[in-house]
Tab-separated table of C-alpha atoms and ligand atoms in Angstrom:
chain	number	residue	atom	x	y	z
A	11	MET	CA	82.462	106.121	105.713
A	12	LYS	CA	81.639	102.912	107.559
A	13	ILE	CA	83.692	101.613	110.467
A	14	HIS	CA	83.686	97.879	111.082
A	15	ARG	CA	84.991	97.013	114.527
A	16	ALA	CA	86.538	93.577	114.490
A	17	GLU	CA	87.419	91.864	117.743
A	18	ASN	CA	90.904	90.908	116.654
A	19	TYR	CA	93.216	90.439	113.687
A	20	GLN	CA	91.566	87.170	112.610
A	21	GLU	CA	88.108	88.737	112.587
A	22	MET	CA	89.402	91.758	110.673
A	23	SER	CA	90.971	89.453	108.090
A	24	ARG	CA	87.842	87.331	107.770
A	25	ALA	CA	85.616	90.394	107.316
A	26	ALA	CA	87.924	91.718	104.581
A	27	ALA	CA	88.063	88.345	102.812
A	28	ASN	CA	84.256	88.199	102.888
A	29	MET	CA	84.075	91.585	101.185
A	30	VAL	CA	86.345	90.277	98.435
A	31	LEU	CA	84.200	87.127	98.180
A	32	ASP	CA	81.087	89.268	97.867
A	33	GLN	CA	82.714	91.380	95.150
A	34	ILE	CA	83.888	88.381	93.092
A	35	SER	CA	80.540	86.617	93.516
A	36	LYS	CA	78.749	89.637	92.059
A	37	LYS	CA	81.256	90.236	89.257
A	38	ASN	CA	83.741	87.486	88.512
A	39	ASN	CA	85.992	89.682	86.352
A	40	SER	CA	86.307	92.351	89.041
A	41	VAL	CA	89.441	94.447	89.221
A	42	LEU	CA	90.864	94.107	92.719
A	43	GLY	CA	93.302	96.735	93.934
A	44	LEU	CA	95.695	94.838	96.208
A	45	ALA	CA	98.011	95.873	99.006
A	46	THR	CA	101.115	94.463	100.642
A	47	GLY	CA	102.446	94.924	104.186
A	48	SER	CA	101.733	92.746	107.217
A	49	THR	CA	98.125	93.831	107.631
A	50	PRO	CA	96.471	92.078	104.655
A	51	ILE	CA	98.329	88.760	105.060
A	52	GLY	CA	95.491	87.259	107.139
A	53	MET	CA	92.960	88.328	104.513
A	54	TYR	CA	94.985	86.552	101.825
A	55	GLU	CA	95.083	83.431	104.012
A	56	TYR	CA	91.287	83.429	104.350
A	57	LEU	CA	90.892	83.966	100.615
A	58	ILE	CA	93.143	80.951	99.965
A	59	GLU	CA	91.011	78.953	102.411
A	60	LEU	CA	87.830	80.014	100.585
A	61	TYR	CA	89.444	79.061	97.287
A	62	ASN	CA	90.463	75.628	98.595
A	63	LYS	CA	86.897	75.012	99.762
A	64	GLY	CA	85.644	75.884	96.275
A	65	ASP	CA	83.790	78.975	97.480
A	66	ILE	CA	85.615	81.489	95.296
A	67	ASP	CA	86.927	81.438	91.745
A	68	PHE	CA	89.572	83.928	90.625
A	69	SER	CA	89.855	82.688	87.022
A	70	GLU	CA	88.434	85.909	85.601
A	71	THR	CA	89.682	88.286	88.315
A	72	ARG	CA	92.109	91.070	87.428
A	73	THR	CA	94.443	92.478	90.079
A	74	VAL	CA	96.306	95.751	90.253
A	75	ASN	CA	98.860	96.208	93.000
A	76	LEU	CA	99.293	99.546	94.682
A	77	ASP	CA	103.032	99.857	94.614
A	78	GLU	CA	106.532	98.441	94.221
A	79	TYR	CA	110.032	99.371	95.361
A	80	VAL	CA	112.242	100.969	92.718
A	81	GLY	CA	115.324	98.869	92.006
A	82	LEU	CA	113.984	95.487	93.127
A	83	SER	CA	113.339	92.841	90.508
A	84	ARG	CA	110.330	90.539	90.762
A	85	ASP	CA	112.427	87.620	92.004
A	86	ASN	CA	113.885	89.654	94.871
A	87	PRO	CA	112.256	88.269	98.058
A	88	GLN	CA	111.788	91.835	99.341
A	89	SER	CA	109.902	92.984	96.254
A	90	TYR	CA	106.154	93.369	96.467
A	91	ASN	CA	105.858	91.252	93.346
A	92	TYR	CA	107.526	88.342	95.175
A	93	PHE	CA	105.390	88.996	98.274
A	94	MET	CA	102.157	88.831	96.295
A	95	HIS	CA	103.069	85.582	94.581
A	96	GLU	CA	104.228	83.975	97.830
A	97	LYS	CA	101.328	85.125	99.998
A	98	PHE	CA	98.509	84.860	97.529
A	99	PHE	CA	98.762	84.434	93.768
A	100	ARG	CA	100.549	81.082	93.635
A	101	HIS	CA	97.904	79.521	95.905
A	102	VAL	CA	94.846	80.440	93.800
A	103	ASN	CA	93.695	80.309	90.173
A	104	ILE	CA	94.460	83.883	89.133
A	105	SER	CA	95.813	83.939	85.565
A	106	LYS	CA	99.293	85.400	85.227
A	107	GLU	CA	98.129	87.727	82.454
A	108	ASN	CA	95.561	89.257	84.808
A	109	ILE	CA	98.116	90.313	87.426
A	110	TYR	CA	99.493	93.847	87.263
A	111	ILE	CA	102.319	95.138	89.469
A	112	PRO	CA	104.653	98.008	88.529
A	113	ASP	CA	108.068	96.734	87.409
A	114	GLY	CA	110.531	98.056	89.978
A	115	ALA	CA	113.544	96.837	88.013
A	116	ASP	CA	112.789	98.847	84.868
A	117	THR	CA	115.063	101.894	84.880
A	118	ASP	CA	112.638	103.897	82.721
A	119	THR	CA	110.425	104.644	85.708
A	120	GLU	CA	108.595	107.440	83.925
A	121	LYS	CA	107.416	105.007	81.268
A	122	VAL	CA	106.509	102.392	83.904
A	123	CYS	CA	104.285	104.974	85.622
A	124	LYS	CA	102.622	106.116	82.393
A	125	ASP	CA	102.025	102.546	81.231
A	126	TYR	CA	100.575	101.552	84.595
A	127	GLU	CA	98.074	104.403	84.452
A	128	LYS	CA	97.048	103.261	80.976
A	129	ILE	CA	96.658	99.662	82.120
A	130	ILE	CA	94.347	100.663	84.974
A	131	GLU	CA	92.321	102.830	82.617
A	132	ASN	CA	92.116	100.103	79.963
A	133	ILE	CA	90.837	97.466	82.369
A	134	GLY	CA	88.141	99.851	83.516
A	135	GLY	CA	89.463	101.110	86.853
A	136	ILE	CA	89.397	99.402	90.230
A	137	ASP	CA	86.215	97.810	91.567
A	138	LEU	CA	87.425	97.045	95.071
A	139	GLN	CA	90.563	98.613	96.512
A	140	ILE	CA	92.169	97.044	99.585
A	141	LEU	CA	94.376	99.421	101.554
A	142	GLY	CA	96.580	99.361	104.609
A	143	ILE	CA	97.795	102.526	106.240
A	144	GLY	CA	101.349	103.616	107.008
A	145	THR	CA	102.135	105.048	110.434
A	146	ASP	CA	102.531	108.445	108.728
A	147	GLY	CA	99.121	108.133	107.046
A	148	HIS	CA	100.350	106.947	103.656
A	149	ILE	CA	98.161	104.810	101.430
A	150	GLY	CA	99.975	102.789	98.791
A	151	PHE	CA	103.215	104.716	98.990
A	152	ASN	CA	101.561	108.136	98.744
A	153	GLU	CA	103.607	109.883	101.392
A	154	PRO	CA	102.550	113.038	103.271
A	155	GLY	CA	103.283	116.148	101.241
A	156	GLU	CA	102.122	119.538	100.035
A	157	ALA	CA	99.588	118.158	97.574
A	158	PHE	CA	97.768	114.968	96.681
A	159	ILE	CA	99.527	113.454	93.654
A	160	PRO	CA	96.795	112.127	91.357
A	161	SER	CA	98.391	109.432	89.202
A	162	THR	CA	101.106	106.761	89.286
A	163	HIS	CA	104.432	108.308	90.227
A	164	VAL	CA	107.839	107.710	91.755
A	165	VAL	CA	108.010	108.681	95.394
A	166	THR	CA	110.917	109.215	97.756
A	167	LEU	CA	110.037	107.240	100.851
A	168	ALA	CA	109.668	109.093	104.142
A	169	GLU	CA	112.252	108.280	106.810
A	170	SER	CA	109.452	106.911	109.038
A	171	THR	CA	108.387	104.522	106.252
A	172	ILE	CA	111.943	103.297	105.791
A	173	ILE	CA	112.156	102.698	109.547
A	174	SER	CA	108.768	100.877	109.615
A	175	ASN	CA	109.627	98.704	106.627
A	176	LYS	CA	113.202	97.849	107.606
A	177	ARG	CA	111.859	94.831	109.493
A	178	PHE	CA	111.536	93.058	106.134
A	179	PHE	CA	115.198	93.687	105.234
A	180	ASP	CA	118.519	92.543	106.722
A	181	ASP	CA	119.571	96.122	107.315
A	182	LYS	CA	117.998	99.595	107.176
A	183	LYS	CA	120.441	100.573	104.429
A	184	ASP	CA	118.966	97.841	102.205
A	185	VAL	CA	115.503	99.429	102.209
A	186	PRO	CA	115.010	101.110	98.826
A	187	LYS	CA	114.717	104.888	99.029
A	188	LYS	CA	112.191	105.134	96.234
A	189	ALA	CA	109.023	103.393	95.148
A	190	ILE	CA	106.417	103.522	92.412
A	191	THR	CA	102.885	104.004	93.667
A	192	ILE	CA	99.509	104.512	92.104
A	193	GLY	CA	98.231	107.983	92.861
A	194	ILE	CA	95.506	109.313	95.083
A	195	LYS	CA	93.076	109.952	92.238
A	196	THR	CA	93.348	106.362	91.007
A	197	ILE	CA	92.768	105.016	94.510
A	198	PHE	CA	89.913	107.432	95.053
A	199	GLN	CA	88.244	106.419	91.781
A	200	ALA	CA	87.901	102.823	93.021
A	201	LYS	CA	84.203	102.024	93.285
A	202	LYS	CA	84.658	100.538	96.728
A	203	ILE	CA	87.505	100.937	99.208
A	204	VAL	CA	88.349	98.828	102.252
A	205	LEU	CA	91.090	100.047	104.560
A	206	LEU	CA	92.484	97.523	107.037
A	207	ALA	CA	94.216	98.482	110.253
A	208	SER	CA	95.487	96.311	113.039
A	209	GLY	CA	97.307	96.988	116.290
A	210	SER	CA	97.738	99.953	118.596
A	211	GLY	CA	100.546	101.308	116.412
A	212	LYS	CA	97.892	102.436	113.920
A	213	ALA	CA	95.449	103.981	116.434
A	214	ALA	CA	96.812	107.549	116.472
A	215	ILE	CA	97.165	107.865	112.705
A	216	LEU	CA	93.707	106.380	112.126
A	217	GLN	CA	92.208	108.923	114.498
A	218	LYS	CA	93.923	111.751	112.606
A	219	ALA	CA	93.092	110.362	109.170
A	220	LEU	CA	89.422	109.876	109.928
A	221	LEU	CA	88.589	112.738	112.286
A	222	TRP	CA	90.974	115.571	111.495
A	223	PRO	CA	90.571	117.911	108.504
A	224	ILE	CA	91.437	116.433	105.125
A	225	THR	CA	94.996	117.280	104.180
A	226	PRO	CA	97.741	115.932	101.893
A	227	GLY	CA	99.823	115.936	105.086
A	228	ILE	CA	97.782	112.817	105.980
A	229	PRO	CA	97.115	111.146	102.615
A	230	ALA	CA	94.556	108.654	104.006
A	231	SER	CA	92.390	111.585	105.156
A	232	ILE	CA	91.078	111.938	101.578
A	233	LEU	CA	89.110	108.738	102.184
A	234	GLN	CA	86.695	110.744	104.339
A	235	LEU	CA	85.190	111.981	101.060
A	236	HIS	CA	84.765	108.607	99.374
A	237	SER	CA	81.195	107.433	98.913
A	238	ASP	CA	81.855	103.744	99.613
A	239	CYS	CA	84.746	103.337	102.014
A	240	THR	CA	84.828	100.864	104.894
A	241	ILE	CA	87.467	100.867	107.601
A	242	ILE	CA	87.930	97.423	109.113
A	243	GLY	CA	90.042	97.581	112.209
A	244	ASP	CA	90.683	95.493	115.258
A	245	GLU	CA	90.037	96.814	118.783
A	246	ASP	CA	93.609	98.022	119.224
A	247	ALA	CA	93.658	100.045	116.012
A	248	LEU	CA	90.220	101.582	116.603
A	249	TYR	CA	90.433	102.389	120.293
A	250	LEU	CA	90.754	106.141	119.722
A	251	LEU	CA	87.707	106.309	117.468
B	315	LIG	C1	103.820	99.737	103.108
B	315	LIG	C2	102.902	99.632	101.898
B	315	LIG	C3	101.513	100.103	102.205
B	315	LIG	C4	101.057	99.493	103.514
B	315	LIG	C5	101.923	99.992	104.626
B	315	LIG	C6	101.523	99.473	105.996
B	315	LIG	O1	104.494	100.918	103.198
B	315	LIG	N1	103.389	100.342	100.786
B	315	LIG	O2	100.638	99.761	101.132
B	315	LIG	O3	99.715	99.835	103.749
B	315	LIG	O4	103.237	99.546	104.356
B	315	LIG	O5	102.116	98.242	106.200
B	315	LIG	P1	101.776	97.249	107.384
B	315	LIG	O6	100.493	96.617	106.980
B	315	LIG	O7	102.896	96.269	107.374
B	315	LIG	O8	101.660	98.043	108.611
């Protein structure tokens, strides 16, 4: 596992965007595994900048998002689908048919999960997976538990996740209680993984995830075993490492 110490949020975001640039330059039809949350927003901004300068072309790129809230339709401003279009997709030349995000509004969640697994398999798996980390150590929405859940599944969100994510909603009670997330095996099978972390609020969990024994109680700890995983963090997030 490599640790890239960035001076600040901007540098972290730039370093992550450059890894995406490198990936797309080597293979223009790469499958990017994409994340939501506050952390990758700066990376998306740099990617848009690179696109506007003509340095990157997403016309062949496929994208697979990590997760989506159950019960939110794609036009709901709190959905991850909406987030991705607002923060990234609508600003670049990614084709609509190459964007994959689980449908949170479909009530047949079991089928959504099965189909999503199939989609990822059919497009050949993920080349570069971008991750954030939850304050409880979740990646995607794989919450701490008794076991690592391998494939796409419905998860009941931990209370700490609901509290962390309520900042995006008018009220805590509006935060969905469930989400669909790709599983740990699918994330782990990505050829390359980049985990982004910013701010002192992530320092303690990063220390546990990277230095403590691997356990499903800290889902991100599995990344210790990955052969090509880079942690890009700013000073505040990495100060305990
Ligand atoms: C959400 C997402 C995760 C993300 C995490 C951290 O729960 N499902 O993919 O990594 O939040 O978010 P933030 O970057 O806002 O701290």
